[in-house]
XYZ file of N, CA, C and O in Angstrom:
412
model
N 17.504 -12.411 4.625
C 16.595 -11.336 4.988
C 16.764 -10.202 3.965
O 17.644 -9.730 3.444
N 15.578 -9.746 3.465
C 15.483 -8.771 2.396
C 15.345 -7.254 2.789
O 14.679 -7.171 4.044
N 16.084 -6.546 2.290
C 15.973 -5.034 2.702
C 14.873 -4.390 2.165
O 14.731 -4.072 0.958
N 13.876 -3.999 2.990
C 12.552 -3.629 2.424
C 12.507 -2.173 2.499
O 11.415 -1.509 2.360
N 13.558 -1.505 2.776
C 13.706 0.068 2.919
C 13.088 0.719 1.692
O 12.136 1.621 1.714
N 13.330 0.242 0.306
C 12.756 0.973 -0.843
C 11.224 0.840 -0.865
O 10.634 1.874 -1.190
N 10.805 -0.257 -0.422
C 9.396 -0.381 -0.376
C 8.614 0.512 0.830
O 7.632 1.192 0.355
N 9.141 0.552 1.841
C 8.606 1.400 3.054
C 8.841 2.960 2.548
O 7.894 3.710 2.996
N 9.950 3.196 2.077
C 10.014 4.742 1.682
C 9.094 5.108 0.467
O 8.482 6.000 0.771
N 8.895 4.070 -0.611
C 7.833 4.504 -1.510
C 6.543 4.702 -0.781
O 5.791 5.595 -1.234
N 6.105 3.876 -0.022
C 4.753 4.080 0.609
C 4.775 5.204 1.614
O 3.802 5.960 1.511
N 5.634 5.443 2.199
C 5.724 6.567 3.252
C 5.565 7.946 2.272
O 4.955 8.862 2.765
N 6.486 8.033 1.096
C 6.281 9.045 0.260
C 4.756 9.310 -0.200
O 4.219 10.365 -0.244
N 4.167 8.198 -0.660
C 2.795 8.260 -1.174
C 1.832 8.560 -0.026
O 0.943 9.391 -0.230
N 2.048 7.858 1.035
C 1.172 8.446 2.380
C 1.388 9.866 2.709
O 0.267 10.472 2.822
N 2.574 10.302 2.622
C 2.712 11.718 3.004
C 1.889 12.689 1.764
O 1.335 13.742 2.246
N 2.106 12.326 0.476
C 1.424 12.923 -0.524
C -0.139 12.998 -0.192
O -0.843 14.007 -0.618
N -0.612 11.828 0.158
C -2.121 11.658 0.364
C -2.613 12.557 1.517
O -3.576 13.228 1.545
N -1.623 12.782 2.566
C -2.031 13.532 3.726
C -2.085 14.986 3.267
O -2.837 15.837 3.854
N -1.223 15.261 2.418
C -0.954 16.733 2.052
C -2.091 17.037 0.849
O -2.203 18.164 0.690
N -2.731 16.072 0.338
C -3.662 16.392 -0.756
C -4.985 17.026 -0.276
O -5.567 16.864 0.711
N -5.498 17.927 -1.159
C -6.821 18.569 -0.849
C -7.941 17.342 -0.822
O -7.836 16.403 -1.527
N -8.910 17.675 -0.175
C -10.106 16.690 -0.031
C -10.575 16.494 -1.359
O -10.916 15.297 -1.787
N -10.674 17.416 -2.342
C -11.149 17.420 -3.711
C -10.284 16.139 -4.500
O -10.915 15.397 -5.314
N -8.947 16.294 -4.156
C -8.108 15.225 -5.036
C -8.404 13.844 -4.462
O -8.562 12.928 -5.145
N -8.596 13.649 -3.106
C -8.907 12.481 -2.563
C -10.237 11.874 -3.094
O -10.289 10.737 -3.515
N -11.180 12.773 -3.153
C -12.635 12.170 -3.780
C -12.555 11.904 -5.243
O -13.165 11.288 -5.635
N -11.642 12.661 -5.832
C -11.523 12.281 -7.319
C -10.849 10.976 -7.583
O -10.516 10.641 -8.703
N -10.416 10.270 -6.584
C -9.896 8.912 -6.876
C -8.511 8.572 -6.079
O -8.321 7.445 -6.112
N -7.889 9.630 -5.659
C -6.672 9.234 -4.881
C -6.924 8.383 -3.638
O -6.117 7.432 -3.507
N -7.964 8.587 -2.923
C -8.086 7.805 -1.580
C -8.622 6.318 -2.165
O -8.042 5.442 -1.525
N -9.339 6.196 -3.155
C -9.782 4.850 -3.691
C -8.525 4.105 -4.059
O -8.471 2.964 -3.827
N -7.655 4.983 -4.897
C -6.574 4.134 -5.430
C -5.637 3.633 -4.094
O -5.204 2.535 -4.286
N -5.449 4.566 -3.264
C -4.751 4.097 -2.184
C -5.456 2.965 -1.220
O -4.604 1.986 -0.881
N -6.789 2.906 -1.284
C -7.324 1.653 -0.508
C -7.175 0.582 -1.348
O -6.773 -0.484 -0.762
N -7.104 0.576 -2.734
C -6.944 -0.577 -3.378
C -5.501 -1.133 -3.254
O -5.243 -2.307 -3.214
N -4.522 -0.141 -3.091
C -3.222 -0.472 -2.943
C -2.971 -1.166 -1.466
O -2.377 -2.226 -1.420
N -3.723 -0.573 -0.426
C -3.702 -1.217 0.851
C -4.186 -2.638 0.787
O -3.736 -3.386 1.448
N -5.191 -2.795 0.130
C -5.872 -4.134 0.076
C -4.971 -5.156 -0.622
O -4.787 -6.302 -0.088
N -4.257 -4.720 -1.614
C -3.397 -5.649 -2.400
C -2.252 -5.833 -1.501
O -1.699 -7.117 -1.487
N -1.581 -4.953 -0.868
C -0.359 -5.275 0.147
C -0.716 -5.970 1.159
O -0.059 -7.007 1.467
N -2.019 -5.691 1.796
C -2.300 -6.652 2.891
C -2.655 -8.136 2.385
O -2.102 -9.023 2.995
N -3.304 -8.408 1.048
C -3.553 -9.678 0.498
C -2.164 -10.365 0.297
O -1.758 -11.551 0.874
N -1.272 -9.602 -0.184
C 0.204 -10.282 -0.368
C 0.844 -10.742 1.079
O 1.364 -11.774 1.092
N 0.816 -9.898 2.023
C 1.388 -10.293 3.214
C 0.573 -11.430 3.885
O 1.144 -12.389 4.384
N -0.660 -11.490 3.653
C -1.396 -12.710 4.301
C -1.036 -14.009 3.457
O -1.066 -14.932 4.037
N -0.951 -13.889 2.296
C -0.568 -15.015 1.398
C 0.749 -15.496 1.778
O 0.805 -16.807 1.777
N 1.691 -14.694 2.013
C 3.081 -15.194 2.423
C 2.900 -15.760 3.818
O 3.533 -16.881 4.181
N 2.271 -15.061 4.777
C 2.106 -15.772 6.143
C 1.479 -16.974 6.152
O 1.784 -17.901 6.802
N 0.285 -17.083 5.546
C -0.568 -18.184 5.607
C -1.067 -18.573 4.293
O -2.199 -18.246 3.870
N -0.222 -19.281 3.363
C -0.762 -19.461 1.951
C -1.990 -20.335 1.855
O -2.544 -20.134 0.718
N -2.324 -21.166 2.761
C -3.515 -22.033 2.624
C -4.910 -21.213 3.017
O -5.833 -21.624 2.794
N -4.655 -20.095 3.738
C -5.908 -19.440 4.199
C -6.497 -18.400 3.014
O -5.749 -17.909 2.304
N -7.723 -18.135 3.158
C -8.321 -17.102 2.374
C -7.942 -15.812 2.901
O -8.300 -15.473 3.870
N -7.413 -14.868 2.278
C -7.009 -13.452 2.620
C -8.248 -12.694 2.919
O -9.345 -12.655 2.422
N -8.225 -12.038 4.115
C -9.274 -11.027 4.506
C -9.115 -9.714 3.749
O -7.958 -9.368 3.464
N -10.168 -9.143 3.571
C -10.306 -7.981 2.736
C -10.087 -6.695 3.767
O -10.913 -6.553 4.801
N -9.183 -5.730 3.600
C -9.107 -4.591 4.330
C -10.454 -3.677 4.279
O -10.736 -3.466 3.178
N -10.986 -3.295 5.265
C -12.220 -2.529 5.095
C -11.876 -1.074 4.638
O -10.707 -0.612 4.829
N -12.829 -0.474 4.175
C -12.715 0.921 3.808
C -13.105 1.800 5.022
O -14.218 1.699 5.502
N -11.953 2.506 5.588
C -12.157 3.354 6.754
C -12.270 4.771 6.278
O -12.262 5.607 7.268
N -12.569 5.069 5.141
C -12.797 6.358 4.595
C -11.627 7.155 3.999
O -10.570 6.687 4.153
N -11.805 8.103 3.232
C -10.754 8.757 2.501
C -9.740 9.434 3.273
O -8.599 9.436 2.866
N -10.001 9.751 4.528
C -8.867 10.276 5.330
C -7.992 9.336 6.054
O -6.966 9.683 6.503
N -8.394 7.947 5.969
C -7.662 6.901 6.559
C -6.771 6.299 5.653
O -6.002 5.448 5.865
N -6.986 6.562 4.182
C -6.231 5.860 3.166
C -4.526 5.865 3.485
O -3.901 4.873 3.167
N -4.092 7.192 3.653
C -2.700 7.093 4.107
C -2.297 6.241 5.121
O -1.229 5.522 5.051
N -3.026 6.162 6.244
C -2.766 5.272 7.410
C -2.824 3.748 6.875
O -2.002 3.018 7.441
N -3.931 3.593 6.094
C -4.032 2.166 5.687
C -2.957 1.576 4.763
O -2.570 0.515 5.056
N -2.440 2.392 3.940
C -1.262 1.889 3.074
C -0.046 1.682 3.917
O 0.857 0.853 3.657
N 0.101 2.513 4.880
C 1.352 2.601 5.844
C 1.253 1.208 6.634
O 2.375 0.429 6.633
N 0.150 1.026 7.291
C -0.078 -0.385 7.990
C 0.152 -1.487 7.150
O 1.008 -2.486 7.466
N -0.575 -1.601 5.880
C -0.229 -2.755 5.037
C 1.065 -2.922 4.540
O 1.528 -3.985 4.427
N 1.905 -1.896 4.364
C 3.226 -2.082 3.774
C 4.075 -2.558 5.012
O 4.997 -3.320 4.681
N 3.867 -2.075 6.181
C 4.686 -2.538 7.192
C 4.445 -4.101 7.663
O 5.257 -4.708 7.942
N 3.139 -4.507 7.429
C 2.947 -5.922 7.710
C 3.548 -6.721 6.543
O 4.018 -7.728 6.797
N 3.442 -6.184 5.315
C 4.208 -6.801 4.028
C 5.676 -7.000 4.298
O 6.354 -8.104 4.121
N 6.241 -5.708 4.731
C 7.660 -5.828 4.923
C 8.247 -6.836 5.902
O 9.300 -7.295 5.910
N 7.322 -7.074 6.847
C 7.825 -8.089 8.039
C 7.996 -9.473 7.604
O 8.630 -10.219 7.882
N 7.173 -9.630 6.430
C 7.141 -11.418 5.972
C 7.903 -11.392 4.600
O 8.063 -12.547 4.234
N 8.168 -10.383 3.876
C 8.952 -10.463 2.528
C 10.255 -11.231 2.874
O 11.097 -10.862 3.584
N 10.338 -12.219 1.940
C 11.806 -12.855 1.974
C 12.235 -13.214 0.623
O 13.169 -13.976 0.423
N 11.803 -12.336 -0.433
C 12.295 -12.695 -1.839
C 12.301 -11.244 -2.456
O 11.508 -10.434 -2.439
N 13.512 -11.192 -3.179
C 13.856 -9.815 -3.763
C 12.713 -9.473 -4.946
O 12.376 -8.551 -5.196
N 12.207 -10.619 -5.569
C 11.317 -10.420 -6.720
C 9.979 -9.988 -6.185
O 9.327 -9.052 -6.790
N 9.567 -10.390 -4.875
C 8.386 -9.949 -4.304
C 8.440 -8.462 -3.954
O 7.539 -7.691 -4.075
N 9.823 -8.221 -3.526
C 9.877 -6.801 -3.134
C 9.891 -5.753 -4.266
O 9.221 -4.963 -4.266
N 10.511 -6.231 -5.322
C 10.542 -5.443 -6.706
C 9.139 -5.143 -7.211
O 8.706 -4.145 -7.689
N 8.275 -6.403 -7.103
C 7.074 -6.221 -7.516
C 6.096 -5.273 -6.769
O 5.271 -4.522 -7.280
N 6.311 -5.309 -5.416
C 5.601 -4.454 -4.464
C 5.878 -3.079 -4.643
O 5.101 -2.142 -4.763
N 7.218 -2.752 -4.888
C 7.826 -1.504 -5.176
C 6.948 -0.852 -6.398
O 6.578 0.355 -6.564
N 6.985 -1.740 -7.420
C 6.450 -1.333 -8.736
C 4.970 -0.993 -8.473
O 4.369 -0.039 -9.036
N 4.163 -1.782 -7.875
C 2.864 -1.605 -7.560
C 2.620 -0.380 -6.935
O 1.670 0.370 -7.184
N 3.390 0.099 -5.961
C 3.271 1.399 -5.200
C 3.427 2.539 -6.073
O 2.657 3.409 -6.072
N 4.506 2.500 -7.040
C 4.718 3.543 -7.841
C 3.523 3.594 -8.913
O 3.156 4.834 -9.190
N 2.988 2.585 -9.473
C 1.898 2.646 -10.332
C 0.697 3.176 -9.718
O -0.042 3.988 -10.340
N 0.284 2.940 -8.496
C -0.792 3.301 -7.776
C -0.712 4.817 -7.522
O -1.751 5.541 -7.625
N 0.643 5.244 -7.130
C 0.655 6.620 -7.012
C 0.435 7.494 -8.092
O 0.033 8.445 -7.933
N 0.942 7.043 -9.243
C 0.868 7.620 -10.525
C -0.586 7.849 -10.780
O -1.055 8.737 -11.333
N -1.403 6.629 -10.775
C -2.726 6.657 -10.951
C -3.450 7.607 -10.151
O -4.407 8.281 -10.535
N -3.100 7.547 -8.857
C -3.741 8.517 -7.898
C -3.483 10.050 -8.139
O -4.263 11.003 -7.678
N -2.460 10.404 -8.669
C -2.084 11.661 -9.219
C -1.664 12.568 -8.133
O -1.872 13.678 -8.075
N -1.079 12.015 -7.083
C -0.450 12.703 -6.002
C 1.015 12.569 -5.921
O 1.645 11.507 -6.344
């Protein structure tokens, strides 16, 4: 079993920053960056759970839901991760997305 605490902490921090960000920051790309991260985390979780199936795309629930979407997606991924390499790659993905989002 893989300890996914570093991943969930990274996403929780990003989500907190998104929730505290002004609407103007969300509109300038932070929310879309978070949505793309949520979609990628969701895709990775689905591929681990069912490698033969086509992953479903997480819908855009609006800029104010972006923090919740990354939180849900990371918890889904954390439940199925079984490889340290996958964990490290996901943590790096979160860090890069947060940097691009500017929050």
